GROMACS .gro file of C-alpha atoms in nm:
model
  288
    1MET     CA    1  -1.406   4.062   2.378
    2HIS     CA    2  -1.316   4.048   1.968
    3VAL     CA    3  -0.930   4.096   2.079
    4LEU     CA    4  -0.961   3.782   2.318
    5LYS     CA    5  -1.157   3.560   2.024
    6LEU     CA    6  -0.845   3.698   1.770
    7GLU     CA    7  -0.603   3.577   2.042
    8ILE     CA    8  -0.789   3.274   2.083
    9ASN     CA    9  -0.823   3.178   1.746
   10ASN     CA   10  -0.433   3.279   1.658
   11TYR     CA   11  -0.365   3.005   1.967
   12ARG     CA   12  -0.560   2.764   1.805
   13HIS     CA   13  -0.408   2.812   1.460
   14MET     CA   14  -0.053   2.769   1.609
   15LYS     CA   15  -0.136   2.510   1.835
   16ASP     CA   16  -0.271   2.329   1.513
   17LEU     CA   17   0.040   2.406   1.279
   18SER     CA   18   0.260   2.289   1.560
   19ARG     CA   19   0.078   1.971   1.577
   20ARG     CA   20   0.105   1.948   1.189
   21SER     CA   21   0.447   2.010   1.171
   22ILE     CA   22   0.543   1.755   1.428
   23THR     CA   23   0.333   1.501   1.271
   24GLY     CA   24   0.499   1.590   0.905
   25VAL     CA   25   0.853   1.527   1.072
   26VAL     CA   26   0.749   1.229   1.220
   27TYR     CA   27   0.609   1.086   0.900
   28VAL     CA   28   0.904   1.203   0.714
   29VAL     CA   29   1.151   1.059   0.900
   30LEU     CA   30   0.974   0.721   0.940
   31MET     CA   31   0.966   0.695   0.552
   32LEU     CA   32   1.312   0.798   0.490
   33ALA     CA   33   1.399   0.562   0.761
   34GLY     CA   34   1.218   0.252   0.654
   35ALA     CA   35   1.356   0.302   0.289
   36ALA     CA   36   1.728   0.405   0.362
   37PHE     CA   37   1.886   0.162   0.655
   38HIS     CA   38   1.775  -0.213   0.645
   39PRO     CA   39   1.568  -0.426   0.463
   40LEU     CA   40   1.410  -0.593   0.791
   41LEU     CA   41   1.331  -0.204   0.884
   42PHE     CA   42   1.166  -0.171   0.520
   43ALA     CA   43   0.928  -0.483   0.584
   44VAL     CA   44   0.838  -0.333   0.918
   45VAL     CA   45   0.782  -0.024   0.836
   46PHE     CA   46   0.579   0.002   0.492
   47GLY     CA   47   0.432  -0.338   0.616
   48THR     CA   48   0.269  -0.145   0.912
   49PHE     CA   49   0.140   0.154   0.629
   50LEU     CA   50   0.004  -0.117   0.421
   51TYR     CA   51  -0.203  -0.275   0.689
   52LEU     CA   52  -0.323   0.047   0.807
   53THR     CA   53  -0.393   0.236   0.500
   54GLN     CA   54  -0.575  -0.081   0.398
   55LEU     CA   55  -0.787  -0.093   0.658
   56GLU     CA   56  -0.864   0.215   0.654
   57PHE     CA   57  -0.971   0.225   0.310
   58TYR     CA   58  -1.252  -0.013   0.437
   59GLN     CA   59  -1.359   0.163   0.696
   60LEU     CA   60  -1.407   0.427   0.433
   61LEU     CA   61  -1.636   0.179   0.216
   62GLU     CA   62  -1.828   0.055   0.545
   63LYS     CA   63  -1.952   0.414   0.626
   64ALA     CA   64  -2.078   0.413   0.275
   65GLY     CA   65  -2.280   0.102   0.337
   66SER     CA   66  -2.033  -0.165   0.220
   67ALA     CA   67  -1.918  -0.466   0.378
   68PRO     CA   68  -1.598  -0.561   0.285
   69ARG     CA   69  -1.423  -0.874   0.397
   70LYS     CA   70  -1.151  -0.687   0.611
   71THR     CA   71  -0.993  -0.971   0.769
   72ALA     CA   72  -0.914  -1.157   0.437
   73GLY     CA   73  -0.829  -0.846   0.222
   74LEU     CA   74  -0.586  -0.735   0.524
   75ALA     CA   75  -0.444  -1.085   0.512
   76LEU     CA   76  -0.377  -1.110   0.155
   77GLY     CA   77  -0.253  -0.758   0.126
   78LEU     CA   78   0.022  -0.850   0.392
   79LEU     CA   79   0.080  -1.205   0.238
   80PHE     CA   80   0.144  -1.034  -0.113
   81PHE     CA   81   0.365  -0.835   0.056
   82ILE     CA   82   0.564  -1.091   0.241
   83ILE     CA   83   0.610  -1.268  -0.059
   84CYS     CA   84   0.758  -1.019  -0.261
   85PHE     CA   85   0.983  -0.920   0.045
   86GLY     CA   86   1.068  -1.285   0.035
   87MET     CA   87   1.151  -1.312  -0.326
   88VAL     CA   88   1.378  -0.990  -0.348
   89ASN     CA   89   1.606  -1.115  -0.056
   90ASN     CA   90   1.610  -1.497  -0.176
   91LEU     CA   91   1.422  -1.598   0.108
   92LEU     CA   92   1.136  -1.768  -0.155
   93PRO     CA   93   1.176  -1.879  -0.483
   94ALA     CA   94   1.139  -1.653  -0.788
   95LYS     CA   95   0.804  -1.778  -0.866
   96SER     CA   96   0.670  -1.758  -0.483
   97TYR     CA   97   0.393  -1.513  -0.597
   98LEU     CA   98   0.210  -1.791  -0.755
   99ILE     CA   99   0.104  -1.869  -0.407
  100PHE     CA  100  -0.097  -1.579  -0.409
  101ILE     CA  101  -0.322  -1.693  -0.700
  102PRO     CA  102  -0.524  -1.994  -0.483
  103ALA     CA  103  -0.525  -1.724  -0.186
  104LEU     CA  104  -0.687  -1.465  -0.352
  105THR     CA  105  -1.015  -1.734  -0.419
  106PHE     CA  106  -1.046  -1.749  -0.042
  107ILE     CA  107  -1.238  -1.370  -0.077
  108PHE     CA  108  -1.491  -1.537  -0.287
  109LEU     CA  109  -1.516  -1.821  -0.069
  110PHE     CA  110  -1.564  -1.644   0.251
  111GLU     CA  111  -1.819  -1.447   0.061
  112ALA     CA  112  -2.011  -1.773  -0.112
  113PHE     CA  113  -2.059  -1.922   0.214
  114SER     CA  114  -2.130  -1.631   0.398
  115GLU     CA  115  -2.524  -1.559   0.526
  116LYS     CA  116  -2.451  -1.186   0.388
  117SER     CA  117  -2.635  -1.052   0.087
  118GLY     CA  118  -2.437  -0.892  -0.208
  119ILE     CA  119  -2.146  -1.133  -0.270
  120LEU     CA  120  -2.027  -0.977  -0.558
  121GLN     CA  121  -2.015  -0.626  -0.432
  122ASN     CA  122  -1.843  -0.724  -0.116
  123SER     CA  123  -1.596  -0.932  -0.302
  124ALA     CA  124  -1.527  -0.631  -0.544
  125VAL     CA  125  -1.491  -0.373  -0.266
  126THR     CA  126  -1.260  -0.608  -0.083
  127PHE     CA  127  -1.077  -0.671  -0.411
  128THR     CA  128  -1.001  -0.313  -0.511
  129GLY     CA  129  -0.885  -0.243  -0.135
  130PHE     CA  130  -0.610  -0.513  -0.239
  131VAL     CA  131  -0.539  -0.340  -0.575
  132TYR     CA  132  -0.557   0.024  -0.444
  133VAL     CA  133  -0.333  -0.039  -0.174
  134ALA     CA  134  -0.156  -0.372  -0.105
  135VAL     CA  135   0.031  -0.386  -0.483
  136PRO     CA  136   0.154  -0.060  -0.529
  137PHE     CA  137   0.319  -0.093  -0.146
  138SER     CA  138   0.453  -0.479  -0.260
  139LEU     CA  139   0.591  -0.317  -0.555
  140LEU     CA  140   0.819  -0.090  -0.313
  141ASN     CA  141   1.005  -0.441  -0.253
  142PHE     CA  142   1.153  -0.460  -0.601
  143MET     CA  143   1.232  -0.032  -0.600
  144VAL     CA  144   1.438  -0.108  -0.287
  145HIS     CA  145   1.614  -0.399  -0.475
  146PRO     CA  146   1.673  -0.281  -0.854
  147GLY     CA  147   1.894  -0.562  -0.957
  148TYR     CA  148   1.686  -0.847  -0.875
  149PRO     CA  149   1.677  -1.107  -0.999
  150ASN     CA  150   2.044  -1.083  -1.098
  151TYR     CA  151   2.183  -0.903  -0.810
  152PRO     CA  152   1.913  -0.867  -0.527
  153VAL     CA  153   2.112  -0.591  -0.315
  154PHE     CA  154   1.895  -0.333  -0.063
  155ASN     CA  155   1.925  -0.002  -0.261
  156ALA     CA  156   1.681   0.260  -0.217
  157LYS     CA  157   1.803   0.558  -0.386
  158ILE     CA  158   1.562   0.531  -0.650
  159LEU     CA  159   1.259   0.524  -0.402
  160ILE     CA  160   1.398   0.802  -0.197
  161GLY     CA  161   1.441   1.040  -0.492
  162VAL     CA  162   1.049   0.947  -0.590
  163PHE     CA  163   0.966   1.056  -0.251
  164PHE     CA  164   1.138   1.386  -0.253
  165ILE     CA  165   0.964   1.457  -0.593
  166VAL     CA  166   0.605   1.377  -0.469
  167TRP     CA  167   0.679   1.548  -0.159
  168VAL     CA  168   0.824   1.863  -0.338
  169TYR     CA  169   0.536   1.893  -0.569
  170ASP     CA  170   0.253   1.844  -0.319
  171SER     CA  171   0.428   2.094  -0.101
  172MET     CA  172   0.466   2.337  -0.352
  173ALA     CA  173   0.156   2.319  -0.539
  174TYR     CA  174  -0.021   2.383  -0.197
  175MET     CA  175   0.166   2.676  -0.125
  176ALA     CA  176   0.114   2.806  -0.473
  177GLY     CA  177  -0.235   2.730  -0.470
  178SER     CA  178  -0.265   2.892  -0.150
  179MET     CA  179  -0.105   3.202  -0.213
  180PHE     CA  180  -0.205   3.242  -0.632
  181GLY     CA  181  -0.476   2.994  -0.716
  182LYS     CA  182  -0.769   3.128  -0.875
  183HIS     CA  183  -0.829   2.870  -1.132
  184LYS     CA  184  -0.962   2.573  -0.982
  185ILE     CA  185  -0.890   2.236  -1.151
  186HIS     CA  186  -1.237   2.091  -1.048
  187LYS     CA  187  -1.427   2.297  -0.820
  188LYS     CA  188  -1.685   2.008  -0.695
  189ILE     CA  189  -1.421   1.717  -0.669
  190SER     CA  190  -1.128   1.898  -0.523
  191PRO     CA  191  -1.201   2.268  -0.424
  192ASN     CA  192  -0.862   2.383  -0.297
  193LYS     CA  193  -0.673   2.218  -0.633
  194SER     CA  194  -0.591   2.521  -0.890
  195TRP     CA  195  -0.377   2.532  -1.216
  196GLU     CA  196  -0.158   2.784  -1.038
  197GLY     CA  197  -0.104   2.548  -0.822
  198LEU     CA  198  -0.037   2.249  -1.021
  199ILE     CA  199   0.211   2.473  -1.258
  200ALA     CA  200   0.433   2.595  -0.970
  201GLY     CA  201   0.398   2.185  -0.827
  202THR     CA  202   0.511   2.076  -1.174
  203VAL     CA  203   0.814   2.309  -1.204
  204PHE     CA  204   0.985   2.218  -0.874
  205ALA     CA  205   0.923   1.850  -0.966
  206LEU     CA  206   1.119   1.883  -1.272
  207LEU     CA  207   1.368   2.067  -1.058
  208THR     CA  208   1.380   1.787  -0.799
  209GLY     CA  209   1.421   1.510  -1.073
  210ILE     CA  210   1.722   1.708  -1.212
  211LEU     CA  211   1.863   1.764  -0.860
  212ASN     CA  212   1.830   1.368  -0.819
  213SER     CA  213   2.032   1.285  -1.095
  214VAL     CA  214   2.292   1.473  -0.962
  215ILE     CA  215   2.274   1.339  -0.613
  216PHE     CA  216   2.228   0.999  -0.700
  217GLN     CA  217   2.360   0.943  -1.045
  218HIS     CA  218   2.124   0.680  -1.127
  219PRO     CA  219   1.905   0.668  -1.350
  220SER     CA  220   1.979   0.928  -1.596
  221VAL     CA  221   1.847   1.255  -1.587
  222LEU     CA  222   1.590   1.202  -1.869
  223ASN     CA  223   1.455   0.931  -1.658
  224TRP     CA  224   1.475   1.141  -1.376
  225LEU     CA  225   1.280   1.401  -1.563
  226ALA     CA  226   1.003   1.114  -1.706
  227ILE     CA  227   0.955   1.010  -1.318
  228SER     CA  228   0.895   1.376  -1.206
  229VAL     CA  229   0.659   1.396  -1.519
  230ILE     CA  230   0.480   1.075  -1.373
  231VAL     CA  231   0.447   1.188  -1.041
  232VAL     CA  232   0.257   1.533  -1.139
  233LEU     CA  233   0.002   1.343  -1.401
  234PHE     CA  234  -0.044   1.053  -1.162
  235GLY     CA  235   0.010   1.204  -0.828
  236THR     CA  236  -0.233   1.461  -0.891
  237LEU     CA  237  -0.504   1.182  -1.029
  238GLY     CA  238  -0.446   0.951  -0.706
  239ASP     CA  239  -0.524   1.283  -0.503
  240LEU     CA  240  -0.827   1.334  -0.705
  241PHE     CA  241  -0.923   0.980  -0.686
  242GLU     CA  242  -0.923   0.997  -0.305
  243SER     CA  243  -1.137   1.341  -0.275
  244ILE     CA  244  -1.378   1.207  -0.515
  245ILE     CA  245  -1.422   0.887  -0.281
  246LYS     CA  246  -1.432   1.139   0.031
  247ARG     CA  247  -1.654   1.336  -0.125
  248ARG     CA  248  -1.926   1.083  -0.204
  249LEU     CA  249  -1.897   0.972   0.161
  250ASN     CA  250  -1.933   1.326   0.298
  251VAL     CA  251  -1.589   1.275   0.513
  252LYS     CA  252  -1.304   1.556   0.572
  253ASP     CA  253  -1.022   1.319   0.607
  254SER     CA  254  -0.990   0.961   0.556
  255GLY     CA  255  -0.891   0.907   0.928
  256THR     CA  256  -0.744   1.029   1.256
  257ILE     CA  257  -0.392   0.860   1.292
  258LEU     CA  258  -0.158   1.160   1.193
  259PRO     CA  259  -0.278   1.434   1.375
  260GLY     CA  260  -0.309   1.763   1.177
  261HIS     CA  261  -0.307   1.573   0.874
  262GLY     CA  262  -0.574   1.335   0.863
  263GLY     CA  263  -0.541   0.973   0.778
  264LEU     CA  264  -0.264   0.746   0.604
  265LEU     CA  265  -0.468   0.746   0.292
  266ASP     CA  266  -0.445   1.109   0.281
  267ARG     CA  267  -0.086   1.087   0.259
  268PHE     CA  268  -0.054   0.816   0.025
  269ASP     CA  269  -0.298   0.917  -0.205
  270SER     CA  270  -0.074   1.028  -0.444
  271LEU     CA  271   0.198   0.760  -0.430
  272LEU     CA  272  -0.055   0.481  -0.452
  273PHE     CA  273  -0.069   0.595  -0.813
  274VAL     CA  274   0.258   0.684  -0.889
  275ILE     CA  275   0.462   0.391  -0.765
  276PRO     CA  276   0.307   0.127  -1.001
  277VAL     CA  277   0.355   0.333  -1.306
  278VAL     CA  278   0.691   0.460  -1.176
  279TYR     CA  279   0.807   0.073  -1.132
  280VAL     CA  280   0.664   0.018  -1.491
  281TRP     CA  281   0.875   0.290  -1.646
  282LEU     CA  282   1.187   0.177  -1.441
  283ASP     CA  283   1.130  -0.189  -1.533
  284PHE     CA  284   1.066  -0.105  -1.924
  285THR     CA  285   1.378   0.128  -1.941
  286GLY     CA  286   1.612  -0.113  -1.772
  287ASN     CA  287   1.635   0.038  -1.464
  288LEU     CA  288   1.532  -0.240  -1.236
   0.00000   0.00000   0.00000
């Protein structure tokens, strides 16, 4: 009987591992295809990711008893992404983002004319979903058009390099933490995160940054090392931020859309914090 149970557990483990691997491959392929091939494919892939991730965030908040204006928040998120896409592809004037300012007031107008209670709270959580999810995704438009506005040519090398660093950091931190992790970063918030995993992930993130400078030739190796440090610091903060949200809501995963991986928010938690900071660094250093 014991042998039978062991075999069943091994079968389930292998099945889960296989499902997780297949999902991971599909996820990576979609990310790379969306970033590498064509602006329209980029818009479809990352616009869809934006919508589903922001929706997932609002659904998490609903479980906590909040009442975000999902329709208004999602519409504003997609609108901002589309405006940024139109600007970098010369489909819209450079100051088209100003359209978004009056559009933003609709969140508060919806609440003002609503019979629901908690106007300020509902508006705040709706706006939080926009800032947390839609803004980072929309900034990707500028990262794949590094010459905008002077030379708005689609070039996703920097973005793909950032993806590489994030994926290597997350993978190596997870593997090292699983095998050697004894000292937890924060037992209550994220008990699976260890200092050993963080150190290993940092080393491999820096090595990936150096490799990126060789593969892509631009920006400089110092800039890639700086981006690697940003990924380590803000990727970890992004992961901890989502862990805090899930722990307070008493949920394991943000969703079930990715078999074996949970939700999209679970996969993008690091990038949502990393992308804005990397964008600011690249802009300030003249690499965009």
